[in-house]
């Protein structure tokens, strides 16, 4: 990089930078450097330094970058040296090309390796070779790499010591490989583990120890694990832990939360907690209330959680900014919990209530006391009618985005937003059978800048949250490019064998997609950076 290449460009396919020349004599030595072997083209980009050309490539999407790499040998070289993100199809057939691939892309720092469940993935030898060639990796994602064992993970940790974010899903290595990896990754900040088969195995009893990774670890995301409690020592030992996400992990998590939240470190560092479809009760929430610095709390489909647990958290965690509660229509979380949130969470900016029946008094208290509330979602609530909506419209002055879904609201309630909520920029109304399309047109005419989205089809509402309840896989690499072949997303049943069927049946309790994978996942994604939260 930075040096002007003398490679002669190959005959171009289609580009406006290379033009046919009919006037320049071939005798000029200066001009001959820009003319191809056929003597019929001039490369006008030859005067652009490599560094500038690489900067231009950064503004292109992956498809355009690949097309640009075909223009000439120099463009191929510069494009490869300036690329730092790759997403590759990690099938076994890829192994012979690893050396040549990373000779060209020698500056990769963010890598995603995916393999379809019907294919054989790269093995330990392939992963070890990649780790040798990519020692500066800071982010790595492994998906469906079932041939990687504890040996490959140990080598990965030893060779890629600069890793900050690591995500694995549907892999087969176990606690031994995870421990060997964590023992060598002292720079690791984010760890995401999903459907790790070696940990899922009921015979896996070796705990995931602290390791040197615990020194800087700030985020732990565990999803669909059978023995997720094996990570308890790591969670407890991560002294800088800010984000903990437990999603569809079997087992009793109350004791884990008591262990973690009972430590002195939690009171100072834990900022974000997601509990979705896990076995946790008010006992765990009571322990979580010791984390006084908590700002983001998701309680999704945890039927053993009641008003008492939410009251304990809201009463002691004064800095709550985002609260998502999916009560699963059990009526165990309602008026009392919301009143406590209204009284103590003065910093609340985002509130999502799904399958909960708030009273008009609790909604009024939230509207009056939570002066910073900007995003509100009310879904599958039988008690949210026109009167409650009118109260929100008149008192939620800071509200910017509102989602109403599956509630007994009519056109009369929606009319209130023609005058209320002066800062409102977007309102979405779905599956409210008494709301008609005419009110949308009327509201747009009254407030031209307001984005109004109406779905007036009357359908049954299953009041539940998104499948993950949070942004899935915090280690995603946006705008990556597949250089081999794109793979299809992997379904939950990760194997056609009996093992995959057993694993799926174990999570049968958690099956089914929810209704509100909706607006708030997108709304939240742009507003989730605070104190190290992901």
Short mmCIF file of C-alpha atoms in Angstrom, two decimals:
data_model
loop_
_atom_site.label_atom_id
_atom_site.label_comp_id
_atom_site.label_asym_id
_atom_site.label_seq_id
_atom_site.Cartn_x
_atom_site.Cartn_y
_atom_site.Cartn_z
CA UNK A 1 0.00 0.00 0.00
CA UNK A 2 1.10 3.51 -0.65
CA UNK A 3 3.42 2.47 -3.53
CA UNK A 4 2.55 2.95 -7.14
CA UNK A 5 2.28 -0.43 -8.82
CA UNK A 6 3.96 -1.05 -12.17
CA UNK A 7 1.76 -4.01 -13.09
CA UNK A 8 0.38 -3.65 -16.60
CA UNK A 9 -3.42 -3.71 -16.55
CA UNK A 10 -5.16 -6.56 -18.27
CA UNK A 11 -7.74 -5.85 -20.99
CA UNK A 12 -10.71 -4.23 -19.27
CA UNK A 13 -14.29 -5.38 -19.35
CA UNK A 14 -16.32 -2.24 -18.89
CA UNK A 15 -15.05 0.93 -17.24
CA UNK A 16 -15.04 4.63 -17.99
CA UNK A 17 -11.57 5.09 -16.52
CA UNK A 18 -9.89 3.14 -19.31
CA UNK A 19 -10.29 4.79 -22.74
CA UNK A 20 -9.21 3.72 -26.21
CA UNK A 21 -6.32 5.82 -27.55
CA UNK A 22 -5.72 6.39 -31.24
CA UNK A 23 -3.48 9.48 -31.11
CA UNK A 24 -0.59 8.67 -28.81
CA UNK A 25 2.50 7.13 -30.42
CA UNK A 26 3.82 3.96 -28.78
CA UNK A 27 7.36 5.37 -28.78
CA UNK A 28 6.81 7.52 -25.71
CA UNK A 29 8.23 5.75 -22.65
CA UNK A 30 6.08 7.74 -20.23
CA UNK A 31 2.97 6.88 -22.15
CA UNK A 32 3.85 3.25 -22.63
CA UNK A 33 3.53 2.65 -18.87
CA UNK A 34 -0.21 3.32 -19.14
CA UNK A 35 -0.83 1.33 -22.31
CA UNK A 36 -1.73 -2.35 -22.24
CA UNK A 37 0.05 -5.04 -24.19
CA UNK A 38 -2.32 -4.44 -27.09
CA UNK A 39 -1.37 -0.75 -27.14
CA UNK A 40 -5.00 0.29 -27.39
CA UNK A 41 -5.94 1.51 -23.89
CA UNK A 42 -4.77 4.18 -21.45
CA UNK A 43 -5.26 3.78 -17.70
CA UNK A 44 -6.18 7.26 -16.45
CA UNK A 45 -6.21 5.94 -12.86
CA UNK A 46 -2.46 5.32 -12.95
CA UNK A 47 -1.83 8.79 -11.50
CA UNK A 48 -3.97 8.03 -8.44
CA UNK A 49 -1.81 6.86 -5.51
CA UNK A 50 -2.61 3.44 -4.09
CA UNK A 51 -3.73 4.92 -0.79
CA UNK A 52 -6.26 7.17 -2.52
CA UNK A 53 -7.51 4.31 -4.67
CA UNK A 54 -7.97 2.19 -1.55
CA UNK A 55 -9.93 5.02 0.08
CA UNK A 56 -12.23 5.17 -2.94
CA UNK A 57 -12.88 1.44 -2.64
CA UNK A 58 -14.06 1.94 0.94
CA UNK A 59 -17.10 3.85 -0.36
CA UNK A 60 -18.23 0.95 -2.58
CA UNK A 61 -20.44 -1.96 -1.66
CA UNK A 62 -19.08 -5.49 -1.81
CA UNK A 63 -20.42 -6.22 -5.28
CA UNK A 64 -18.88 -3.10 -6.81
CA UNK A 65 -15.58 -3.85 -5.08
CA UNK A 66 -15.46 -7.29 -6.64
CA UNK A 67 -16.17 -5.84 -10.08
CA UNK A 68 -13.49 -3.20 -9.61
CA UNK A 69 -10.95 -5.87 -8.73
CA UNK A 70 -11.35 -7.25 -12.26
CA UNK A 71 -10.28 -3.99 -13.95
CA UNK A 72 -6.53 -4.54 -13.72
CA UNK A 73 -3.82 -6.31 -11.76
CA UNK A 74 -3.12 -3.15 -9.82
CA UNK A 75 -6.76 -2.69 -8.85
CA UNK A 76 -6.90 -6.34 -7.82
CA UNK A 77 -3.86 -5.85 -5.58
CA UNK A 78 -5.04 -2.60 -3.99
CA UNK A 79 -8.57 -3.85 -3.45
CA UNK A 80 -7.32 -6.96 -1.66
CA UNK A 81 -4.85 -5.07 0.53
CA UNK A 82 -7.48 -2.51 1.57
CA UNK A 83 -10.20 -4.98 2.55
CA UNK A 84 -10.56 -5.63 6.27
CA UNK A 85 -13.89 -7.52 6.31
CA UNK A 86 -14.64 -10.90 4.81
CA UNK A 87 -17.56 -13.32 4.97
CA UNK A 88 -16.63 -16.73 3.58
CA UNK A 89 -18.39 -19.99 2.86
CA UNK A 90 -16.38 -22.24 5.17
CA UNK A 91 -16.92 -25.57 3.47
CA UNK A 92 -14.16 -28.15 3.48
CA UNK A 93 -13.51 -27.44 -0.22
CA UNK A 94 -12.26 -24.02 0.84
CA UNK A 95 -9.23 -25.36 2.74
CA UNK A 96 -6.83 -25.64 -0.27
CA UNK A 97 -7.47 -21.97 -1.11
CA UNK A 98 -6.84 -20.53 2.35
CA UNK A 99 -3.21 -19.60 1.73
CA UNK A 100 -3.86 -17.87 -1.58
CA UNK A 101 -7.01 -16.21 -0.26
CA UNK A 102 -5.28 -14.58 2.69
CA UNK A 103 -2.17 -13.77 0.68
CA UNK A 104 -4.39 -11.43 -1.29
CA UNK A 105 -6.51 -10.27 1.66
CA UNK A 106 -3.66 -9.76 4.10
CA UNK A 107 -5.27 -6.94 6.09
CA UNK A 108 -8.41 -8.71 7.26
CA UNK A 109 -9.41 -7.87 10.83
CA UNK A 110 -13.08 -8.94 10.76
CA UNK A 111 -13.90 -12.42 9.52
CA UNK A 112 -17.08 -14.48 9.29
CA UNK A 113 -16.92 -18.21 8.52
CA UNK A 114 -20.26 -19.89 7.77
CA UNK A 115 -21.06 -23.39 6.64
CA UNK A 116 -24.41 -24.80 5.63
CA UNK A 117 -25.62 -27.62 7.86
CA UNK A 118 -25.79 -29.96 4.87
CA UNK A 119 -22.09 -29.45 4.07
CA UNK A 120 -18.83 -30.47 5.70
CA UNK A 121 -17.10 -27.46 7.23
CA UNK A 122 -13.46 -26.51 7.55
CA UNK A 123 -11.69 -28.53 10.22
CA UNK A 124 -8.99 -27.83 12.80
CA UNK A 125 -6.29 -27.67 10.14
CA UNK A 126 -8.22 -25.05 8.20
CA UNK A 127 -8.92 -22.92 11.28
CA UNK A 128 -5.31 -23.18 12.43
CA UNK A 129 -4.07 -22.08 9.01
CA UNK A 130 -6.48 -19.13 9.04
CA UNK A 131 -5.32 -18.15 12.52
CA UNK A 132 -1.70 -18.16 11.33
CA UNK A 133 -2.50 -15.95 8.33
CA UNK A 134 -4.84 -13.58 10.21
CA UNK A 135 -3.05 -12.81 13.44
CA UNK A 136 -4.51 -9.29 13.55
CA UNK A 137 -8.13 -10.45 13.70
CA UNK A 138 -10.25 -8.38 16.06
CA UNK A 139 -13.63 -9.97 15.22
CA UNK A 140 -14.43 -13.55 14.35
CA UNK A 141 -17.71 -15.34 13.79
CA UNK A 142 -18.03 -19.11 13.37
CA UNK A 143 -21.34 -20.52 12.16
CA UNK A 144 -21.92 -24.21 11.51
CA UNK A 145 -18.21 -25.10 11.65
CA UNK A 146 -18.89 -28.57 13.03
CA UNK A 147 -15.53 -30.06 12.20
CA UNK A 148 -13.69 -27.63 14.48
CA UNK A 149 -12.74 -29.29 17.77
CA UNK A 150 -11.06 -28.27 21.00
CA UNK A 151 -7.68 -28.46 19.24
CA UNK A 152 -8.60 -25.83 16.68
CA UNK A 153 -10.01 -23.51 19.34
CA UNK A 154 -6.86 -23.77 21.44
CA UNK A 155 -4.72 -22.80 18.43
CA UNK A 156 -7.08 -19.94 17.58
CA UNK A 157 -6.64 -18.45 21.03
CA UNK A 158 -2.85 -18.71 20.87
CA UNK A 159 -2.50 -17.21 17.37
CA UNK A 160 -5.15 -14.47 17.43
CA UNK A 161 -4.43 -12.63 20.64
CA UNK A 162 -5.95 -9.35 19.41
CA UNK A 163 -9.51 -10.73 19.17
CA UNK A 164 -12.03 -8.41 20.79
CA UNK A 165 -15.29 -9.98 19.60
CA UNK A 166 -15.94 -13.68 19.16
CA UNK A 167 -19.21 -15.35 18.19
CA UNK A 168 -19.89 -19.03 17.59
CA UNK A 169 -23.03 -20.92 16.73
CA UNK A 170 -23.88 -24.53 15.91
CA UNK A 171 -20.31 -25.69 16.52
CA UNK A 172 -19.22 -28.96 18.13
CA UNK A 173 -16.28 -28.11 20.38
CA UNK A 174 -16.84 -28.23 24.12
CA UNK A 175 -15.82 -26.65 27.42
CA UNK A 176 -12.19 -27.76 27.03
CA UNK A 177 -11.84 -25.90 23.73
CA UNK A 178 -13.68 -22.84 25.06
CA UNK A 179 -11.43 -22.73 28.12
CA UNK A 180 -8.29 -23.06 26.01
CA UNK A 181 -9.52 -20.23 23.81
CA UNK A 182 -10.43 -17.92 26.72
CA UNK A 183 -7.14 -18.61 28.48
CA UNK A 184 -5.25 -16.89 25.68
CA UNK A 185 -7.58 -14.06 24.63
CA UNK A 186 -6.84 -11.33 27.13
CA UNK A 187 -8.18 -8.64 24.75
CA UNK A 188 -11.64 -10.24 24.35
CA UNK A 189 -14.50 -7.85 25.09
CA UNK A 190 -17.59 -9.55 23.63
CA UNK A 191 -18.47 -13.25 23.69
CA UNK A 192 -21.56 -14.71 21.99
CA UNK A 193 -22.29 -18.45 22.19
CA UNK A 194 -25.28 -20.02 20.46
CA UNK A 195 -26.20 -23.70 20.21
CA UNK A 196 -22.74 -24.91 21.17
CA UNK A 197 -23.09 -28.67 20.88
CA UNK A 198 -20.19 -29.61 23.15
CA UNK A 199 -21.78 -27.59 25.94
CA UNK A 200 -25.25 -28.81 25.03
CA UNK A 201 -24.13 -32.40 25.63
CA UNK A 202 -25.58 -33.51 28.95
CA UNK A 203 -22.26 -35.14 29.74
CA UNK A 204 -20.35 -31.87 29.58
CA UNK A 205 -19.57 -30.97 33.18
CA UNK A 206 -16.32 -28.99 32.96
CA UNK A 207 -17.13 -25.38 33.89
CA UNK A 208 -16.09 -22.50 31.66
CA UNK A 209 -13.41 -20.92 33.79
CA UNK A 210 -12.38 -17.32 34.16
CA UNK A 211 -9.26 -17.37 31.98
CA UNK A 212 -7.37 -14.28 30.94
CA UNK A 213 -10.35 -13.18 28.80
CA UNK A 214 -12.26 -12.21 31.93
CA UNK A 215 -9.91 -9.27 32.38
CA UNK A 216 -11.57 -7.16 29.68
CA UNK A 217 -14.80 -9.06 28.95
CA UNK A 218 -17.73 -6.63 28.81
CA UNK A 219 -20.50 -8.59 27.10
CA UNK A 220 -21.68 -12.22 27.37
CA UNK A 221 -24.53 -13.49 25.20
CA UNK A 222 -25.72 -17.08 25.70
CA UNK A 223 -28.46 -18.50 23.50
CA UNK A 224 -30.10 -21.93 23.26
CA UNK A 225 -27.70 -23.78 25.51
CA UNK A 226 -28.61 -26.91 27.44
CA UNK A 227 -25.86 -26.51 30.05
CA UNK A 228 -25.45 -22.75 29.96
CA UNK A 229 -24.80 -22.68 33.70
CA UNK A 230 -21.30 -23.95 32.91
CA UNK A 231 -20.50 -20.31 32.06
CA UNK A 232 -21.26 -19.16 35.62
CA UNK A 233 -17.57 -18.91 36.69
CA UNK A 234 -16.83 -16.79 33.62
CA UNK A 235 -19.82 -14.51 34.22
CA UNK A 236 -18.90 -14.13 37.86
CA UNK A 237 -15.22 -13.57 37.13
CA UNK A 238 -15.71 -10.92 34.41
CA UNK A 239 -15.00 -7.88 36.55
CA UNK A 240 -15.89 -5.39 33.78
CA UNK A 241 -19.06 -7.13 32.61
CA UNK A 242 -21.68 -4.65 31.41
CA UNK A 243 -24.05 -6.74 29.26
CA UNK A 244 -25.53 -10.15 30.07
CA UNK A 245 -28.01 -11.77 27.68
CA UNK A 246 -29.61 -15.14 28.49
CA UNK A 247 -31.97 -16.33 25.76
CA UNK A 248 -33.69 -19.71 25.63
CA UNK A 249 -31.14 -21.38 27.87
CA UNK A 250 -32.49 -24.31 29.88
CA UNK A 251 -31.98 -24.71 33.60
CA UNK A 252 -32.62 -22.64 36.72
CA UNK A 253 -30.96 -19.23 36.40
CA UNK A 254 -32.01 -17.78 39.75
CA UNK A 255 -28.95 -19.18 41.45
CA UNK A 256 -26.68 -17.83 38.71
CA UNK A 257 -28.14 -14.34 39.09
CA UNK A 258 -27.77 -14.57 42.84
CA UNK A 259 -24.11 -15.50 42.43
CA UNK A 260 -23.36 -12.80 39.87
CA UNK A 261 -25.50 -9.94 41.15
CA UNK A 262 -24.48 -10.68 44.71
CA UNK A 263 -20.86 -9.74 43.96
CA UNK A 264 -19.48 -6.28 44.54
CA UNK A 265 -18.53 -5.89 40.88
CA UNK A 266 -22.13 -6.08 39.63
CA UNK A 267 -23.12 -3.01 41.62
CA UNK A 268 -20.57 -0.98 39.69
CA UNK A 269 -20.54 -2.38 36.16
CA UNK A 270 -23.59 -4.36 35.00
CA UNK A 271 -25.62 -2.07 32.71
CA UNK A 272 -27.75 -4.30 30.47
CA UNK A 273 -29.58 -7.56 31.20
CA UNK A 274 -31.77 -9.60 28.83
CA UNK A 275 -33.78 -12.52 30.21
CA UNK A 276 -35.83 -14.24 27.54
CA UNK A 277 -37.63 -17.53 27.85
CA UNK A 278 -35.39 -18.71 30.67
CA UNK A 279 -36.32 -20.18 34.03
CA UNK A 280 -36.01 -17.19 36.32
CA UNK A 281 -38.32 -15.95 39.05
CA UNK A 282 -38.64 -13.04 41.46
CA UNK A 283 -35.69 -14.53 43.35
CA UNK A 284 -33.42 -13.79 40.39
CA UNK A 285 -34.92 -10.32 39.88
CA UNK A 286 -34.43 -9.53 43.56
CA UNK A 287 -30.76 -10.42 43.20
CA UNK A 288 -30.58 -8.33 40.04
CA UNK A 289 -31.85 -5.31 41.98
CA UNK A 290 -28.40 -5.16 43.61
CA UNK A 291 -27.06 -3.89 40.27
CA UNK A 292 -27.86 -0.26 40.97
CA UNK A 293 -26.25 0.92 37.72
CA UNK A 294 -28.63 -1.11 35.54
CA UNK A 295 -29.90 0.89 32.54
CA UNK A 296 -31.46 -1.67 30.18
CA UNK A 297 -33.72 -4.53 31.25
CA UNK A 298 -35.56 -7.05 29.05
CA UNK A 299 -37.92 -9.54 30.74
CA UNK A 300 -39.46 -11.64 27.98
CA UNK A 301 -41.72 -14.66 28.54
CA UNK A 302 -40.58 -15.49 32.05
CA UNK A 303 -43.86 -16.66 33.61
CA UNK A 304 -42.44 -16.97 37.12
CA UNK A 305 -41.67 -13.25 37.29
CA UNK A 306 -44.32 -11.11 38.99
CA UNK A 307 -44.93 -7.55 40.11
CA UNK A 308 -42.77 -8.17 43.18
CA UNK A 309 -39.63 -8.87 41.17
CA UNK A 310 -40.09 -5.89 38.84
CA UNK A 311 -40.83 -3.63 41.80
CA UNK A 312 -37.56 -4.69 43.44
CA UNK A 313 -35.55 -3.86 40.31
CA UNK A 314 -37.32 -0.60 39.50
CA UNK A 315 -37.19 0.56 43.09
CA UNK A 316 -33.42 0.16 43.44
CA UNK A 317 -32.14 0.64 39.89
CA UNK A 318 -32.66 4.38 39.45
CA UNK A 319 -30.94 4.73 36.08
CA UNK A 320 -33.22 2.53 33.94
CA UNK A 321 -33.43 3.91 30.39
CA UNK A 322 -34.99 1.01 28.48
CA UNK A 323 -37.47 -1.51 29.82
CA UNK A 324 -39.01 -4.31 27.73
CA UNK A 325 -41.55 -6.57 29.44
CA UNK A 326 -43.42 -9.38 27.71
CA UNK A 327 -45.88 -10.70 30.27
CA UNK A 328 -47.06 -13.48 27.98
CA UNK A 329 -50.66 -12.60 29.04
CA UNK A 330 -50.17 -14.27 32.41
CA UNK A 331 -51.39 -11.14 34.26
CA UNK A 332 -48.60 -11.54 36.81
CA UNK A 333 -46.97 -8.21 35.92
CA UNK A 334 -49.19 -5.15 35.72
CA UNK A 335 -50.39 -2.11 37.64
CA UNK A 336 -48.11 -2.23 40.71
CA UNK A 337 -44.94 -2.84 38.70
CA UNK A 338 -45.75 -0.01 36.28
CA UNK A 339 -46.49 2.39 39.11
CA UNK A 340 -43.05 1.68 40.61
CA UNK A 341 -41.39 2.18 37.23
CA UNK A 342 -43.22 5.49 36.85
CA UNK A 343 -42.14 6.73 40.28
CA UNK A 344 -38.48 5.76 40.17
CA UNK A 345 -37.40 5.61 36.51
CA UNK A 346 -37.22 9.30 35.72
CA UNK A 347 -34.56 8.61 33.06
CA UNK A 348 -36.79 6.19 31.14
CA UNK A 349 -36.53 6.73 27.38
CA UNK A 350 -37.98 3.49 25.97
CA UNK A 351 -40.79 1.31 27.29
CA UNK A 352 -42.18 -1.80 25.59
CA UNK A 353 -45.16 -3.55 27.17
CA UNK A 354 -46.38 -6.76 25.51
CA UNK A 355 -49.14 -9.00 26.81
CA UNK A 356 -49.58 -6.74 29.84
CA UNK A 357 -52.81 -5.03 30.92
CA UNK A 358 -51.84 -1.67 32.42
CA UNK A 359 -54.44 0.39 34.21
CA UNK A 360 -55.32 3.92 33.18
CA UNK A 361 -53.76 5.13 36.44
CA UNK A 362 -50.41 3.41 35.82
CA UNK A 363 -50.24 4.71 32.24
CA UNK A 364 -51.05 8.20 33.45
CA UNK A 365 -48.30 8.01 36.06
CA UNK A 366 -45.80 6.92 33.42
CA UNK A 367 -46.92 9.71 31.11
CA UNK A 368 -46.64 12.33 33.86
CA UNK A 369 -43.44 11.24 35.61
CA UNK A 370 -41.30 9.84 32.79
CA UNK A 371 -40.64 13.17 31.09
CA UNK A 372 -37.88 11.74 28.87
CA UNK A 373 -39.92 8.92 27.39
CA UNK A 374 -39.30 8.94 23.62
CA UNK A 375 -40.31 5.44 22.48
CA UNK A 376 -43.38 3.54 23.63
CA UNK A 377 -44.90 0.26 22.45
CA UNK A 378 -48.20 -1.18 23.70
CA UNK A 379 -48.97 -4.59 22.24
CA UNK A 380 -51.66 -7.15 23.02
CA UNK A 381 -53.03 -5.12 25.92
CA UNK A 382 -56.75 -5.55 26.56
CA UNK A 383 -57.00 -2.48 28.78
CA UNK A 384 -55.38 0.04 26.44
CA UNK A 385 -58.33 1.81 24.79
CA UNK A 386 -59.14 5.30 23.56
CA UNK A 387 -59.01 6.90 27.01
CA UNK A 388 -55.52 5.57 27.73
CA UNK A 389 -54.28 6.62 24.29
CA UNK A 390 -55.69 10.12 24.78
CA UNK A 391 -53.83 10.33 28.09
CA UNK A 392 -50.58 9.41 26.36
CA UNK A 393 -51.21 11.97 23.64
CA UNK A 394 -51.82 14.77 26.13
CA UNK A 395 -49.06 14.03 28.64
CA UNK A 396 -46.13 12.34 26.84
CA UNK A 397 -44.55 15.53 25.60
CA UNK A 398 -41.16 14.02 24.68
CA UNK A 399 -42.60 11.00 22.82
CA UNK A 400 -41.15 10.55 19.34
CA UNK A 401 -42.15 7.01 18.30
CA UNK A 402 -45.24 5.05 19.22
CA UNK A 403 -46.32 1.50 18.35
CA UNK A 404 -49.83 0.23 19.16
CA UNK A 405 -50.63 -3.36 18.29
CA UNK A 406 -53.58 -5.59 19.03
CA UNK A 407 -55.27 -3.16 21.43
CA UNK A 408 -58.98 -2.11 21.59
CA UNK A 409 -58.22 1.32 20.19
CA UNK A 410 -60.47 3.11 17.68
CA UNK A 411 -60.22 6.08 15.36
CA UNK A 412 -61.30 8.34 18.21
CA UNK A 413 -58.18 7.52 20.21
CA UNK A 414 -55.85 8.00 17.25
CA UNK A 415 -57.40 11.42 16.61
CA UNK A 416 -55.78 12.68 19.80
CA UNK A 417 -52.38 12.68 18.10
CA UNK A 418 -53.48 15.45 15.78
CA UNK A 419 -52.79 17.80 18.68
CA UNK A 420 -50.90 15.76 21.30
CA UNK A 421 -47.26 14.63 21.50
CA UNK A 422 -45.70 17.64 19.74
CA UNK A 423 -42.39 15.80 19.16
CA UNK A 424 -43.97 12.68 17.65
CA UNK A 425 -42.31 11.70 14.35
CA UNK A 426 -43.69 8.19 13.80
CA UNK A 427 -46.77 6.23 14.82
CA UNK A 428 -47.49 2.62 13.88
CA UNK A 429 -50.87 1.01 14.47
CA UNK A 430 -51.31 -2.68 13.66
CA UNK A 431 -54.09 -5.22 14.14
CA UNK A 432 -56.39 -2.83 15.96
CA UNK A 433 -59.72 -3.82 14.37
CA UNK A 434 -61.50 -0.57 15.26
CA UNK A 435 -58.93 1.64 13.51
CA UNK A 436 -59.71 2.43 9.87
CA UNK A 437 -57.58 3.65 7.01
CA UNK A 438 -59.42 6.96 6.91
CA UNK A 439 -57.97 8.08 10.23
CA UNK A 440 -54.49 7.63 8.82
CA UNK A 441 -55.17 9.94 5.90
CA UNK A 442 -56.82 12.44 8.21
CA UNK A 443 -53.88 12.41 10.63
CA UNK A 444 -51.34 12.84 7.83
CA UNK A 445 -53.27 15.86 6.56
CA UNK A 446 -53.24 17.39 10.02
CA UNK A 447 -49.56 16.69 10.73
CA UNK A 448 -47.74 16.49 7.43
CA UNK A 449 -44.36 15.64 8.97
CA UNK A 450 -45.73 12.71 10.97
CA UNK A 451 -45.05 9.23 9.55
CA UNK A 452 -48.25 7.20 9.99
CA UNK A 453 -48.24 3.43 9.37
CA UNK A 454 -51.55 1.61 9.63
CA UNK A 455 -52.32 -2.08 9.30
CA UNK A 456 -56.07 -2.23 9.63
CA UNK A 457 -56.49 -5.97 9.04
CA UNK A 458 -58.23 -7.61 11.97
CA UNK A 459 -56.18 -10.60 13.01
CA UNK A 460 -55.66 -12.62 16.14
CA UNK A 461 -52.79 -11.29 18.20
CA UNK A 462 -50.25 -13.47 19.96
CA UNK A 463 -48.76 -11.02 22.40
CA UNK A 464 -45.14 -11.98 22.39
CA UNK A 465 -41.83 -10.40 21.64
CA UNK A 466 -39.40 -10.98 18.85
CA UNK A 467 -37.76 -14.37 18.63
CA UNK A 468 -34.67 -13.09 20.34
CA UNK A 469 -36.06 -10.18 22.32
CA UNK A 470 -32.90 -8.28 21.52
CA UNK A 471 -30.45 -7.67 18.75
CA UNK A 472 -29.22 -11.09 17.87
CA UNK A 473 -25.48 -11.90 17.48
CA UNK A 474 -23.77 -8.64 18.67
CA UNK A 475 -20.75 -9.54 16.68
CA UNK A 476 -22.39 -9.16 13.24
CA UNK A 477 -20.11 -7.78 10.57
CA UNK A 478 -22.17 -5.40 8.39
CA UNK A 479 -21.48 -5.01 4.69
CA UNK A 480 -19.32 -8.09 4.44
CA UNK A 481 -18.79 -9.89 1.17
CA UNK A 482 -19.00 -13.55 0.34
CA UNK A 483 -16.07 -14.44 -1.87
CA UNK A 484 -17.00 -18.06 -2.38
CA UNK A 485 -20.74 -18.55 -2.18
CA UNK A 486 -23.42 -17.20 0.09
CA UNK A 487 -24.90 -19.68 2.51
CA UNK A 488 -28.51 -19.86 3.57
CA UNK A 489 -29.56 -19.01 7.14
CA UNK A 490 -29.54 -22.01 9.42
CA UNK A 491 -32.81 -23.27 10.88
CA UNK A 492 -33.17 -24.19 14.53
CA UNK A 493 -32.94 -27.91 13.82
CA UNK A 494 -29.24 -28.01 13.14
CA UNK A 495 -28.98 -31.63 12.22
CA UNK A 496 -31.02 -34.16 10.40
CA UNK A 497 -29.81 -36.74 12.88
CA UNK A 498 -31.59 -37.79 16.04
CA UNK A 499 -29.41 -35.44 18.05
CA UNK A 500 -30.78 -32.39 16.30
CA UNK A 501 -34.32 -33.62 16.84
CA UNK A 502 -33.70 -34.16 20.54
CA UNK A 503 -32.22 -30.69 20.89
CA UNK A 504 -35.22 -29.17 19.13
CA UNK A 505 -37.62 -31.07 21.35
CA UNK A 506 -35.83 -29.81 24.45
CA UNK A 507 -36.64 -26.28 23.38
CA UNK A 508 -40.19 -27.13 22.36
CA UNK A 509 -41.42 -25.03 25.27
CA UNK A 510 -39.86 -22.00 23.63
CA UNK A 511 -41.04 -22.68 20.09
CA UNK A 512 -42.98 -20.33 17.86
CA UNK A 513 -42.27 -16.92 16.46
CA UNK A 514 -43.62 -13.84 18.14
CA UNK A 515 -45.49 -10.92 16.80
CA UNK A 516 -43.42 -7.90 17.69
CA UNK A 517 -40.10 -8.45 16.08
CA UNK A 518 -41.25 -5.14 15.06
CA UNK A 519 -40.52 -1.55 15.19
CA UNK A 520 -38.59 -1.45 18.41
CA UNK A 521 -35.73 -3.71 17.37
CA UNK A 522 -34.99 -1.18 14.64
CA UNK A 523 -35.71 1.80 16.87
CA UNK A 524 -33.48 0.44 19.61
CA UNK A 525 -30.56 -0.39 17.33
CA UNK A 526 -29.77 3.25 16.76
CA UNK A 527 -30.01 4.16 20.42
CA UNK A 528 -28.28 1.36 22.31
CA UNK A 529 -24.83 2.77 22.96
CA UNK A 530 -24.28 3.80 26.54
CA UNK A 531 -21.70 2.85 29.10
CA UNK A 532 -20.43 0.04 26.99
CA UNK A 533 -23.79 -1.53 26.28
CA UNK A 534 -23.97 -3.25 22.97
#
